[in-house]
Every structure is written in C-alpha cells, then in structure tokens.
Short mmCIF file of C-alpha atoms in Angstrom, two decimals:
data_model
loop_
_atom_site.label_atom_id
_atom_site.label_comp_id
_atom_site.label_asym_id
_atom_site.label_seq_id
_atom_site.Cartn_x
_atom_site.Cartn_y
_atom_site.Cartn_z
CA MET E 1 -30.80 -17.94 12.90
CA PRO E 2 -28.57 -17.34 15.67
CA THR E 3 -28.24 -13.60 16.26
CA LEU E 4 -24.89 -12.54 14.49
CA LYS E 5 -22.18 -11.68 16.83
CA LYS E 6 -18.93 -8.97 16.18
CA TYR E 7 -16.29 -11.20 14.17
CA THR E 8 -14.06 -13.39 15.99
CA ARG E 9 -11.73 -15.10 14.08
CA LYS E 10 -13.48 -17.91 15.99
CA LEU E 11 -16.09 -17.39 14.28
CA ASN E 12 -17.00 -20.12 11.30
CA TYR E 13 -18.92 -16.99 9.08
CA SER E 14 -17.66 -13.89 8.40
CA TYR E 15 -18.87 -10.38 7.62
CA ALA E 16 -18.32 -8.86 4.13
CA PRO E 17 -19.28 -4.34 4.96
CA GLY E 18 -20.44 -1.64 2.01
CA LEU E 19 -22.72 -2.44 -0.62
CA PHE E 20 -19.82 -3.46 -2.76
CA ALA E 21 -18.19 -5.87 -0.86
CA SER E 22 -22.07 -7.80 -0.60
CA ILE E 23 -22.72 -6.79 -4.45
CA GLU E 24 -18.50 -8.81 -5.72
CA ALA E 25 -20.12 -11.63 -3.44
CA LEU E 26 -22.91 -12.22 -4.46
CA LYS E 27 -21.54 -11.44 -7.96
CA ASN E 28 -18.53 -13.90 -6.86
CA LYS E 29 -19.39 -16.42 -4.24
CA PRO E 30 -22.78 -16.64 -4.46
CA GLU E 31 -22.79 -20.11 -3.17
CA SER E 32 -20.74 -19.14 0.38
CA VAL E 33 -22.97 -16.15 1.55
CA GLN E 34 -25.87 -16.98 4.23
CA ARG E 35 -27.16 -14.28 4.14
CA ILE E 36 -27.71 -10.47 2.79
CA LEU E 37 -28.00 -7.59 5.90
CA ILE E 38 -29.68 -4.11 4.57
CA SER E 39 -29.34 -0.85 6.56
CA THR E 40 -33.61 0.85 6.82
CA LYS E 41 -31.54 3.34 5.17
CA LEU E 42 -30.70 1.96 1.54
CA GLU E 43 -31.65 4.48 -1.04
CA ASP E 44 -34.38 1.84 -3.38
CA GLN E 45 -32.25 2.21 -6.81
CA LEU E 46 -30.18 0.11 -4.73
CA LEU E 47 -32.94 -2.23 -2.29
CA GLU E 48 -33.61 -3.69 -6.21
CA LYS E 49 -30.53 -4.64 -6.54
CA LEU E 50 -29.28 -6.47 -4.30
CA LEU E 51 -33.11 -8.00 -3.82
CA THR E 52 -32.65 -8.99 -8.06
CA LEU E 53 -29.15 -10.70 -6.94
CA CYS E 54 -30.83 -11.95 -3.67
CA LYS E 55 -33.68 -13.38 -6.04
CA GLU E 56 -31.40 -15.17 -8.37
CA LYS E 57 -28.94 -16.53 -6.09
CA ASN E 58 -31.95 -18.02 -3.80
CA ILE E 59 -29.88 -15.30 -0.59
CA ARG E 60 -32.49 -14.06 2.34
CA MET E 61 -31.95 -10.42 2.77
CA GLU E 62 -33.35 -8.69 5.33
CA GLN E 63 -33.33 -4.84 7.16
CA ALA E 64 -31.18 -5.32 10.45
CA ASP E 65 -30.15 -1.88 11.33
CA LYS E 66 -28.52 -3.08 14.83
CA ALA E 67 -26.60 -6.18 13.69
CA LEU E 68 -25.06 -3.94 10.95
CA SER E 69 -23.71 -1.27 12.89
CA ARG E 70 -23.09 -3.80 15.57
CA ILE E 71 -20.61 -5.57 13.15
CA SER E 72 -19.45 -2.98 10.67
CA GLN E 73 -18.81 -0.18 13.53
CA LYS E 74 -19.15 2.88 11.05
CA GLU E 75 -22.59 4.16 11.44
CA ASN E 76 -23.20 4.38 7.56
CA CYS E 77 -22.54 1.39 7.14
CA LEU E 78 -25.66 0.04 4.53
CA ALA E 79 -25.35 -2.91 4.04
CA ALA E 80 -23.27 -6.42 4.75
CA ALA E 81 -22.72 -9.82 2.92
CA VAL E 82 -23.01 -12.64 6.17
CA PHE E 83 -20.87 -15.46 4.63
CA GLU E 84 -19.41 -18.35 5.21
CA LYS E 85 -15.45 -19.01 5.22
CA THR E 86 -14.22 -21.75 3.58
CA GLN E 87 -10.70 -22.41 3.40
CA HIS E 88 -9.87 -23.75 -0.83
CA ILE E 89 -6.93 -23.24 -3.21
CA ASP E 90 -7.06 -25.00 -6.15
CA ASN E 91 -3.46 -27.23 -6.39
CA SER E 92 -3.03 -28.02 -9.85
CA GLU E 93 -3.41 -23.80 -11.00
CA SER E 94 -0.05 -21.94 -12.74
CA ARG E 95 0.70 -19.38 -10.12
CA HIS E 96 0.83 -19.63 -6.26
CA LEU E 97 0.73 -17.09 -3.94
CA ILE E 98 2.36 -17.84 0.30
CA LEU E 99 2.06 -15.04 2.08
CA HIS E 100 3.92 -15.71 5.12
CA HIS E 101 3.45 -14.42 8.76
CA PRO E 102 1.87 -10.91 7.59
CA GLN E 103 -0.21 -8.86 9.78
CA ASP E 104 -0.99 -6.19 8.71
CA MET E 105 -4.45 -6.45 7.66
CA GLY E 106 -4.39 -3.44 5.26
CA ASN E 107 -1.45 -5.25 3.27
CA VAL E 108 -2.71 -8.13 3.34
CA GLY E 109 -6.17 -6.50 1.89
CA THR E 110 -4.75 -4.84 -0.73
CA ILE E 111 -2.24 -8.24 -2.44
CA LEU E 112 -5.01 -9.93 -2.72
CA ARG E 113 -6.20 -7.37 -4.98
CA THR E 114 -3.02 -6.52 -6.39
CA ALA E 115 -3.03 -10.88 -7.05
CA LEU E 116 -6.59 -10.24 -8.49
CA GLY E 117 -5.37 -7.87 -11.57
CA PHE E 118 -3.21 -10.31 -11.32
CA GLY E 119 -3.44 -12.90 -12.43
CA PHE E 120 -3.45 -14.74 -9.15
CA LEU E 121 -6.21 -16.47 -8.22
CA ASP E 122 -5.47 -19.13 -4.46
CA ILE E 123 -3.52 -17.84 -2.03
CA ALA E 124 -1.95 -19.46 1.11
CA ILE E 125 -1.51 -17.61 3.55
CA ILE E 126 0.86 -19.68 6.59
CA THR E 127 0.04 -18.64 9.99
CA PRO E 128 0.35 -17.28 12.18
CA ALA E 129 -1.31 -14.35 10.17
CA ALA E 130 -3.52 -11.39 10.26
CA ASP E 131 -6.52 -12.72 9.77
CA VAL E 132 -7.24 -12.68 5.62
CA PHE E 133 -10.75 -13.39 7.32
CA ASP E 134 -11.53 -10.40 9.33
CA PRO E 135 -13.51 -8.33 7.53
CA ARG E 136 -11.71 -5.14 7.37
CA VAL E 137 -9.43 -7.44 5.24
CA VAL E 138 -12.18 -8.28 3.43
CA ARG E 139 -12.82 -4.77 2.74
CA ALA E 140 -9.32 -3.47 2.21
CA SER E 141 -9.94 -6.23 -0.79
CA MET E 142 -12.47 -4.32 -2.21
CA GLY E 143 -14.48 -7.11 -3.23
CA ALA E 144 -10.88 -9.50 -4.31
CA HIS E 145 -12.07 -11.63 -1.65
CA PHE E 146 -15.30 -13.85 -3.54
CA SER E 147 -13.26 -13.80 -6.26
CA LEU E 148 -9.62 -16.16 -4.77
CA ASN E 149 -8.85 -18.96 -2.94
CA ILE E 150 -7.82 -19.09 0.12
CA LYS E 151 -6.49 -21.22 2.18
CA GLU E 152 -4.13 -21.02 6.02
CA TYR E 153 -1.75 -23.55 6.52
CA GLU E 154 0.08 -23.95 9.88
CA SER E 155 3.53 -24.31 8.15
CA PHE E 156 4.91 -24.17 4.89
CA GLU E 157 5.59 -28.02 5.88
CA GLU E 158 2.51 -28.23 5.12
CA TYR E 159 1.88 -26.39 2.35
CA LYS E 160 4.70 -28.21 0.81
CA SER E 161 3.19 -31.18 0.75
CA GLU E 162 0.49 -30.86 -0.99
CA ASN E 163 2.55 -28.93 -3.07
CA SER E 164 5.08 -30.80 -3.51
CA GLU E 165 6.18 -30.70 -7.52
CA ARG E 166 5.98 -26.37 -7.56
CA ILE E 167 9.53 -24.13 -8.36
CA PHE E 168 9.31 -22.41 -5.14
CA TYR E 169 10.47 -18.16 -5.45
CA PRO E 170 11.72 -17.30 -2.03
CA PHE E 171 11.69 -13.63 -2.05
CA MET E 172 14.46 -12.32 -0.01
CA LEU E 173 16.26 -9.39 0.24
CA ASP E 174 19.74 -10.75 -0.10
CA GLY E 175 18.22 -12.68 -2.63
CA ALA E 176 20.96 -13.86 -5.55
CA THR E 177 18.60 -14.20 -8.43
CA ALA E 178 17.08 -10.10 -9.68
CA LEU E 179 13.63 -10.36 -10.50
CA GLU E 180 14.04 -9.54 -14.04
CA ASP E 181 16.10 -12.75 -14.36
CA ALA E 182 14.08 -14.52 -11.89
CA CYS E 183 11.03 -13.81 -13.92
CA ALA E 184 12.54 -14.33 -17.90
CA HIS E 185 13.90 -18.26 -17.08
CA LYS E 186 10.81 -18.90 -14.60
CA LYS E 187 10.20 -22.28 -14.16
CA GLU E 188 6.33 -23.07 -14.09
CA PRO E 189 4.33 -23.63 -12.27
CA PHE E 190 5.45 -21.73 -9.29
CA ALA E 191 4.41 -19.72 -6.25
CA LEU E 192 5.90 -16.72 -5.13
CA ILE E 193 6.60 -16.45 -1.54
CA PHE E 194 6.70 -13.65 0.73
CA GLY E 195 7.28 -12.55 4.50
CA ASN E 196 6.29 -10.57 7.52
CA GLU E 197 6.15 -6.65 6.58
CA GLY E 198 8.95 -6.40 9.67
CA SER E 199 11.77 -9.02 9.40
CA GLY E 200 10.86 -11.21 5.98
CA LEU E 201 11.01 -14.58 4.41
CA PRO E 202 13.23 -16.94 7.21
CA LYS E 203 16.52 -17.86 5.83
CA GLU E 204 15.82 -21.79 5.79
CA PHE E 205 13.55 -20.15 2.80
CA SER E 206 17.05 -19.63 1.00
CA HIS E 207 17.32 -23.70 0.18
CA ILE E 208 13.66 -23.90 -1.30
CA GLY E 209 13.90 -22.50 -4.73
CA LYS E 210 15.91 -19.73 -5.88
CA ALA E 211 15.40 -16.71 -3.74
CA VAL E 212 14.89 -13.22 -6.10
CA LYS E 213 15.42 -10.53 -4.66
CA ILE E 214 13.88 -6.36 -6.51
CA PRO E 215 16.99 -4.27 -7.18
CA HIS E 216 15.99 -1.19 -5.31
CA SER E 217 18.50 1.36 -3.60
CA ASP E 218 20.41 0.94 -0.67
CA LYS E 219 18.41 4.64 0.52
CA ILE E 220 15.59 1.94 1.27
CA ASP E 221 15.95 -0.92 4.25
CA SER E 222 12.85 -2.40 1.94
CA LEU E 223 9.91 -1.88 -0.08
CA ASN E 224 7.24 -2.24 1.73
CA LEU E 225 5.24 -5.67 1.67
CA ALA E 226 2.14 -5.28 -0.47
CA ILE E 227 4.61 -3.21 -2.99
CA ALA E 228 7.50 -5.54 -3.53
CA ALA E 229 4.53 -8.81 -3.94
CA ALA E 230 3.14 -6.48 -6.63
CA ILE E 231 6.29 -6.02 -8.71
CA ALA E 232 7.12 -9.28 -8.05
CA MET E 233 3.13 -10.83 -9.01
CA TYR E 234 3.73 -7.91 -12.19
CA GLY E 235 6.49 -9.22 -13.35
CA PHE E 236 5.86 -12.84 -12.98
CA THR E 237 3.31 -12.13 -15.61
CA ARG E 238 5.15 -10.44 -18.01
CA MET Y 1 11.53 29.61 20.75
CA PRO Y 2 7.22 30.19 20.84
CA THR Y 3 5.68 26.86 21.86
CA LEU Y 4 4.61 24.23 19.67
CA LYS Y 5 1.49 23.86 18.05
CA LYS Y 6 0.05 20.58 16.91
CA TYR Y 7 0.06 20.52 13.24
CA THR Y 8 -1.74 22.47 10.42
CA ARG Y 9 -0.71 23.15 6.79
CA LYS Y 10 -0.52 26.75 7.51
CA LEU Y 11 2.92 25.84 10.21
CA ASN Y 12 6.00 27.18 8.64
CA TYR Y 13 7.79 23.86 9.69
CA SER Y 14 6.45 20.77 10.65
CA TYR Y 15 8.05 16.99 12.62
CA ALA Y 16 9.27 14.24 12.06
CA PRO Y 17 6.96 11.16 15.00
CA GLY Y 18 9.30 9.15 16.24
CA LEU Y 19 13.41 8.21 16.52
CA PHE Y 20 13.34 6.34 13.71
CA ALA Y 21 12.00 9.91 11.57
CA SER Y 22 14.31 11.87 13.89
CA ILE Y 23 17.12 9.64 12.93
CA GLU Y 24 16.91 10.14 9.16
CA ALA Y 25 16.18 13.68 9.40
CA LEU Y 26 19.67 14.74 10.86
CA LYS Y 27 21.60 12.18 8.45
CA ASN Y 28 20.22 13.02 5.23
CA LYS Y 29 18.45 16.78 6.09
CA PRO Y 30 19.84 18.71 8.68
CA GLU Y 31 19.99 22.15 7.56
CA SER Y 32 15.87 22.01 7.84
CA VAL Y 33 15.95 20.57 11.25
CA GLN Y 34 15.36 23.33 13.90
CA ARG Y 35 15.49 21.32 16.68
CA ILE Y 36 15.00 17.31 17.67
CA LEU Y 37 12.49 17.15 21.19
CA ILE Y 38 13.18 13.90 23.03
CA SER Y 39 11.32 11.44 25.84
CA THR Y 40 12.51 11.49 29.48
CA LYS Y 41 11.79 8.02 29.09
CA LEU Y 42 14.80 7.45 26.30
CA GLU Y 43 17.44 4.83 26.82
CA ASP Y 44 20.50 6.61 27.90
CA GLN Y 45 22.65 4.90 24.29
CA LEU Y 46 19.86 6.02 21.67
CA LEU Y 47 19.83 9.46 24.44
CA GLU Y 48 23.91 9.37 22.61
CA LYS Y 49 23.12 8.22 19.66
CA LEU Y 50 21.06 11.53 19.21
CA LEU Y 51 23.03 13.56 21.11
CA THR Y 52 25.77 12.28 19.60
CA LEU Y 53 24.53 13.65 15.80
CA CYS Y 54 22.73 16.79 17.27
CA LYS Y 55 26.41 18.72 17.80
CA GLU Y 56 28.18 16.45 15.10
CA LYS Y 57 24.77 18.78 12.81
CA ASN Y 58 24.81 21.45 15.67
CA ILE Y 59 21.27 21.10 16.25
CA ARG Y 60 19.96 22.35 19.89
CA MET Y 61 17.61 19.14 21.17
CA GLU Y 62 15.70 18.89 24.22
CA GLN Y 63 13.39 16.80 26.59
CA ALA Y 64 9.79 18.35 25.36
CA ASP Y 65 7.65 15.19 27.13
CA LYS Y 66 4.62 17.40 26.74
CA ALA Y 67 5.05 18.64 23.83
CA LEU Y 68 5.64 15.39 22.04
CA SER Y 69 3.02 13.65 23.69
CA ARG Y 70 0.22 17.05 21.55
CA ILE Y 71 2.40 16.95 18.81
CA SER Y 72 2.61 12.80 18.19
CA GLN Y 73 -0.97 11.90 19.70
CA LYS Y 74 0.68 8.18 20.69
CA GLU Y 75 1.38 7.86 23.78
CA ASN Y 76 5.19 6.20 23.94
CA CYS Y 77 6.65 8.85 21.20
CA LEU Y 78 10.04 8.69 22.31
CA ALA Y 79 11.80 10.87 19.76
CA ALA Y 80 9.99 13.88 17.60
CA ALA Y 81 12.97 16.51 14.62
CA VAL Y 82 11.11 20.05 14.05
CA PHE Y 83 12.17 20.56 10.90
CA GLU Y 84 11.08 23.51 8.18
CA LYS Y 85 9.63 22.98 5.03
CA THR Y 86 11.15 23.80 1.90
CA GLN Y 87 10.36 23.28 -1.45
CA HIS Y 88 11.87 22.11 -3.73
CA ILE Y 89 13.20 19.64 -6.62
CA ASP Y 90 15.38 19.85 -9.29
CA ASN Y 91 14.68 20.70 -13.09
CA SER Y 92 17.90 19.16 -14.04
CA GLU Y 93 17.59 15.70 -13.05
CA SER Y 94 15.74 13.43 -15.25
CA ARG Y 95 13.00 11.39 -13.26
CA HIS Y 96 10.70 13.02 -12.14
CA LEU Y 97 7.64 12.25 -9.94
CA ILE Y 98 3.97 13.45 -10.45
CA LEU Y 99 1.49 13.43 -8.16
CA HIS Y 100 -2.13 14.46 -9.23
CA HIS Y 101 -4.29 15.36 -6.33
CA PRO Y 102 -3.84 12.49 -3.84
CA GLN Y 103 -5.73 12.30 -0.93
CA ASP Y 104 -4.43 8.98 1.29
CA MET Y 105 -1.50 10.21 3.83
CA GLY Y 106 -0.56 6.33 4.11
CA ASN Y 107 -0.27 5.97 0.48
CA VAL Y 108 1.62 9.46 -0.36
CA GLY Y 109 4.34 7.81 1.75
CA THR Y 110 4.53 4.94 1.09
CA ILE Y 111 4.47 6.83 -2.39
CA LEU Y 112 7.70 8.69 -1.04
CA ARG Y 113 9.40 5.46 0.20
CA THR Y 114 9.31 3.54 -3.36
CA ALA Y 115 10.23 6.99 -4.27
CA LEU Y 116 13.66 6.64 -2.82
CA GLY Y 117 14.01 3.58 -3.88
CA PHE Y 118 13.78 3.32 -7.36
CA GLY Y 119 15.89 6.61 -7.61
CA PHE Y 120 12.88 8.52 -8.29
CA LEU Y 121 14.29 11.34 -6.23
CA ASP Y 122 11.73 14.30 -7.14
CA ILE Y 123 8.95 14.75 -6.11
CA ALA Y 124 5.26 17.43 -7.71
CA ILE Y 125 2.49 17.52 -5.57
CA ILE Y 126 -0.27 18.71 -7.82
CA THR Y 127 -2.75 20.53 -4.80
CA PRO Y 128 -5.51 20.28 -3.53
CA ALA Y 129 -3.29 16.55 -2.31
CA ALA Y 130 -2.46 15.08 1.39
CA ASP Y 131 -0.45 17.30 3.10
CA VAL Y 132 2.84 16.34 1.82
CA PHE Y 133 4.27 17.60 4.99
CA ASP Y 134 1.73 16.18 7.45
CA PRO Y 135 3.80 14.03 10.51
CA ARG Y 136 1.63 10.94 8.78
CA VAL Y 137 2.99 10.79 6.19
CA VAL Y 138 6.90 11.28 7.36
CA ARG Y 139 5.95 8.22 8.88
CA ALA Y 140 4.34 6.30 6.69
CA SER Y 141 7.82 7.57 4.33
CA MET Y 142 9.92 5.52 7.06
CA GLY Y 143 11.88 8.70 6.35
CA ALA Y 144 12.96 8.64 3.10
CA HIS Y 145 10.90 12.18 3.22
CA PHE Y 146 14.12 14.00 3.58
CA SER Y 147 16.09 11.71 1.21
CA LEU Y 148 14.11 13.30 -1.07
CA ASN Y 149 12.48 16.94 -3.01
CA ILE Y 150 9.34 18.02 -2.45
CA LYS Y 151 7.55 20.64 -4.19
CA GLU Y 152 3.38 21.47 -4.23
CA TYR Y 153 2.22 23.20 -7.53
CA GLU Y 154 -0.81 24.95 -8.09
CA SER Y 155 -1.15 23.13 -11.46
CA PHE Y 156 0.01 20.95 -13.32
CA GLU Y 157 0.73 24.37 -15.58
CA GLU Y 158 2.31 25.18 -13.10
CA TYR Y 159 4.75 22.65 -12.77
CA LYS Y 160 5.39 22.98 -16.21
CA SER Y 161 5.92 26.06 -16.48
CA GLU Y 162 9.12 25.22 -14.64
CA ASN Y 163 9.25 22.22 -16.97
CA SER Y 164 8.30 22.31 -20.13
CA GLU Y 165 10.89 19.91 -21.45
CA ARG Y 166 10.33 17.35 -20.08
CA ILE Y 167 8.81 14.14 -21.28
CA PHE Y 168 5.42 13.37 -19.40
CA TYR Y 169 3.87 9.10 -19.38
CA PRO Y 170 0.45 9.53 -18.26
CA PHE Y 171 -0.53 6.62 -16.04
CA MET Y 172 -4.21 5.97 -17.75
CA LEU Y 173 -6.79 3.56 -16.85
CA ASP Y 174 -7.80 3.84 -20.93
CA GLY Y 175 -3.45 4.42 -21.87
CA ALA Y 176 -3.15 3.03 -25.47
CA THR Y 177 0.09 1.81 -24.28
CA ALA Y 178 1.32 -1.30 -22.80
CA LEU Y 179 4.23 -0.02 -19.86
CA GLU Y 180 5.76 -2.98 -21.17
CA ASP Y 181 6.38 -1.31 -24.46
CA ALA Y 182 6.44 2.72 -22.59
CA CYS Y 183 10.03 1.51 -21.07
CA ALA Y 184 11.44 -0.62 -23.70
CA HIS Y 185 10.73 3.08 -26.32
CA LYS Y 186 11.17 5.33 -22.94
CA LYS Y 187 12.98 9.20 -23.53
CA GLU Y 188 14.95 11.47 -21.03
CA PRO Y 189 14.48 13.50 -18.78
CA PHE Y 190 11.18 12.50 -18.21
CA ALA Y 191 7.97 12.75 -15.71
CA LEU Y 192 5.57 10.02 -14.76
CA ILE Y 193 1.95 11.32 -13.74
CA PHE Y 194 -0.46 9.98 -12.14
CA GLY Y 195 -4.02 10.03 -10.88
CA ASN Y 196 -6.39 10.75 -7.97
CA GLU Y 197 -6.90 7.41 -5.39
CA GLY Y 198 -10.51 7.87 -6.62
CA SER Y 199 -11.35 8.78 -9.75
CA GLY Y 200 -7.57 8.65 -12.07
CA LEU Y 201 -6.33 11.89 -13.76
CA PRO Y 202 -8.25 14.08 -16.12
CA LYS Y 203 -8.89 13.05 -20.06
CA GLU Y 204 -6.74 16.16 -21.18
CA PHE Y 205 -4.24 14.74 -20.09
CA SER Y 206 -3.49 12.30 -22.48
CA HIS Y 207 -3.05 15.09 -24.81
CA ILE Y 208 0.47 16.01 -23.28
CA GLY Y 209 2.45 12.59 -23.52
CA LYS Y 210 1.85 8.98 -24.60
CA ALA Y 211 -0.62 7.96 -22.19
CA VAL Y 212 0.45 4.66 -19.79
CA LYS Y 213 -1.46 1.23 -18.70
CA ILE Y 214 -0.64 -1.10 -15.96
CA PRO Y 215 -2.28 -4.20 -18.29
CA HIS Y 216 -3.89 -6.36 -15.39
CA SER Y 217 -7.36 -8.52 -15.50
CA ASP Y 218 -10.71 -6.97 -16.13
CA LYS Y 219 -12.41 -8.59 -12.62
CA ILE Y 220 -10.33 -5.21 -11.26
CA ASP Y 221 -11.57 -2.01 -12.11
CA SER Y 222 -7.60 -0.67 -11.27
CA LEU Y 223 -4.36 -0.70 -9.00
CA ASN Y 224 -4.57 0.15 -5.41
CA LEU Y 225 -2.33 4.18 -6.67
CA ALA Y 226 0.39 3.29 -4.39
CA ILE Y 227 0.78 0.08 -6.38
CA ALA Y 228 0.49 1.15 -9.58
CA ALA Y 229 2.92 3.97 -9.36
CA ALA Y 230 5.78 1.27 -7.20
CA ILE Y 231 5.24 -1.04 -10.72
CA ALA Y 232 5.25 2.00 -12.81
CA MET Y 233 8.39 3.21 -11.27
CA TYR Y 234 10.48 -0.34 -11.70
CA GLY Y 235 9.69 -0.08 -14.91
CA PHE Y 236 10.97 2.78 -15.90
CA THR Y 237 13.83 1.72 -13.76
CA ARG Y 238 15.10 -1.41 -15.82
#
C-alpha cells in the first residue's frame, strides 16, 4: 500500500483520528475501513480491544507512529482508522437532513452527532461546503459519521432529481410557518433543509415547500446553525 | 488610565473584541463600558457610527492599534470595548439558566446567544467553569453577553440560598421525566440546570427537582451541551 498522505479533499480515503472514532468505524462501518493505525504508546488493554475487533472484521492493524502524527497533526494520537469515502443515502427512508453550503466543520460534525441522536440517518450535503469527510468533521461527530449515510450533491436540483416525491421543509428566518405548527402537520417522507451559517437559504427555497421558522426573540439575528438544526430535528421526531 | 493588559481572569475588566461586539456593548450595556479602542485602519463610515454611539453614551474612544493586537491576538481586530465585569442576576425573573462547571468557552458563548434568543436573561454559572467573561466567550456569544445578566457562584448551594423558592429542572441522561412532559407541566419560576460537557450533573442533583431527559437514540452517548441546553430552552418557552 502506498504511503498515507495528509488528508486532502482529493483523496478517495480519509482518517478517523483517535481511539474512540476508530472503534466506532470498526463497529459500525467495517466495510469501509481499509486499515487501523496504532501508536507504539497504546496501552495493552486498548491494543487488545482493537486487535480483537480487527480480527473479527478481518482488517489489517499496524503500528505507524510517523503516519499517525502526520495524519492527525496532534502529538498524542493513539490510533486512527483509514476509511474509504463512500457516497450514499437511502432514498426510501422517511427522514432526510439536507445541509446547503455549510462551511464550518465543527458545526457539521455536531449536526451529524445530533442527527444520529434523533434518527436522521441520511444526510445530504449540497456543495460547495465544508468537506464532510475531513478528519476534523469525523472527530467533531464523535464517531456518529460511521452510523450515517452521507452523500454530497453539486446542487439541490441534483438531490431533488433522486427524491422528487419528498416533502421539503426549508428553514428560513422569514418562514411563514412556526416550527410547532409544521411539526403538528408534518407529512412523510420529509427532508429538513438548512442553509449556510452566514447567509441562510437562498430566497427561492421558500417555493419548494413550507418554509419554517423557529420563533425566537428579535434580540438575536439568528440561532447558530447546529442549534437550529437540533431544535428542528427534535421537533420533527416528537 | 494604566496600560491595558492581556485578559486574565484576575482583571476586573475584560474585552469585547470586534466591531460588532463593541457596538452591542455600547447599545445594551453602556454603563459597563470603560472605553472603546479602535484601529487606525477602521474605515470612515464605521468610525462615524462608533463615534456617534460613544458621544451619545459619553464614553471615551481612542485609537490603539498596539493594544488591540495585544488584546485580541488577531491581526485585523478593528475595534474592542473595554468593559467592567459585573456580577448580577435578577432573582425575581421567571426563567433562569444554570450551568454547572461548563468547561468549553465556545459552548458557553453559543449557550448565551441561544439563551437570549429564548428569553432566558439570567444566567448562573457554578464554578469551577470556563471564564464567562473571557473575550473568547464574549466573541462566541455574538454580542449576546451584553443583553444578559450573568453571575458566577462558588457552589449550587450558594445560588440556591438566593433562590430558595425556585423550581429546579436538572437535565440528566437518566432523568425520569421526558422533556415534553416536563414542559407540559412546568411550574414557574423555574431554573433549567445543565452539567459539565464530559460528566453531566452529579447524581445528587436528581433530588433537587424533577430530573429531565431529552429522549434520543442510544446510538449516541449524549447530546452536545449547547445542543441539549438549546432544545430544553426551546421546549420550556413553547
């Protein structure tokens, strides 16, 4: 196998840095894991645990201190999973989450973790956007990345061509329907759509479905993107 | 006035870095603003706006490029408000938010912004905790800091001695009451209580009020603190 490179978007593989994320990758998406890298500093018990998992899933494990520090850019990274980037969502599922041009990796990671918590297992990302496969997003998702289906689209139209029958709920600051009402009358299968951190969704999204707003005081301009998405997902699963 | 120091917890003043935060400070808590620092690079229109506000509030404004870069640790900080740290919450208000040992400054800032959005204007912080007056928290709050009452307490008991008649809702992973039920039967005046990012609230909090959980899939260990607090505040204001 060739030398592992520092992650860039162009690679067809990425890294799950850290012991916790490596275990989540092995447990929940072993078919995508190419190998596990471990530090020579890893203590015996943890080594044992990883080794058992790797044997069970028939995945190669190797000591690779140099590669680990190059990949993680942190000194004390004890393990990492090298995983193949796969693009797939399940179009038959009833709950989709669509992120349109999200730009903050921390936000995206937090949203993935919350989505898993509320049973939104299929995530569509409309690019340009933060790279959802970047190790920093994987890390911020606390391993949730490996329990989700994720697919990037070049436009909302491309997503829609695969999901023409779906009911869309775009979240917009000037949405006509309050979240509570939208939840009370929700139709399935649905997709909740959120715009960029700074600019929200473009105006034209108000025509693709019922535009929803999360009522809040006018003392703030808007809620943080990850906060808004969380409140919306919580509401739609009640 | 003596030289402005790089912020540390011991100082009785702090900084609101950035133009936006400075304006929020001047508009919403002018009585705490000691002076406004501006960069010589600030463009005329923005300078005009700040100058008008400063005159209106009778606050000194001065060009201080060196102080700005020392304070903000960023190169292109165009303005900052120097403000007095005041400790105060309004005990008669019906909604309190209590953060017990929060440790992440970004989380605390995001929670402040969300709290303002949902009308939780009084925030109690139980220390040890991230310094709620740190410029990084002020920045992460997007200016919300200056529309809130904030007070640090050395223990929950100290807070309680000032708020003995309040109904407490501690949020715990094993809480017996689901958020929806707690909201449906809420009693005022209330305080929502959240624990530390890693460890949550200590067990004994389950005895001080109805312990509430936010139902989520067991595929994640917990929700992010800022996310959980946001969902709870949203629920309690419906």
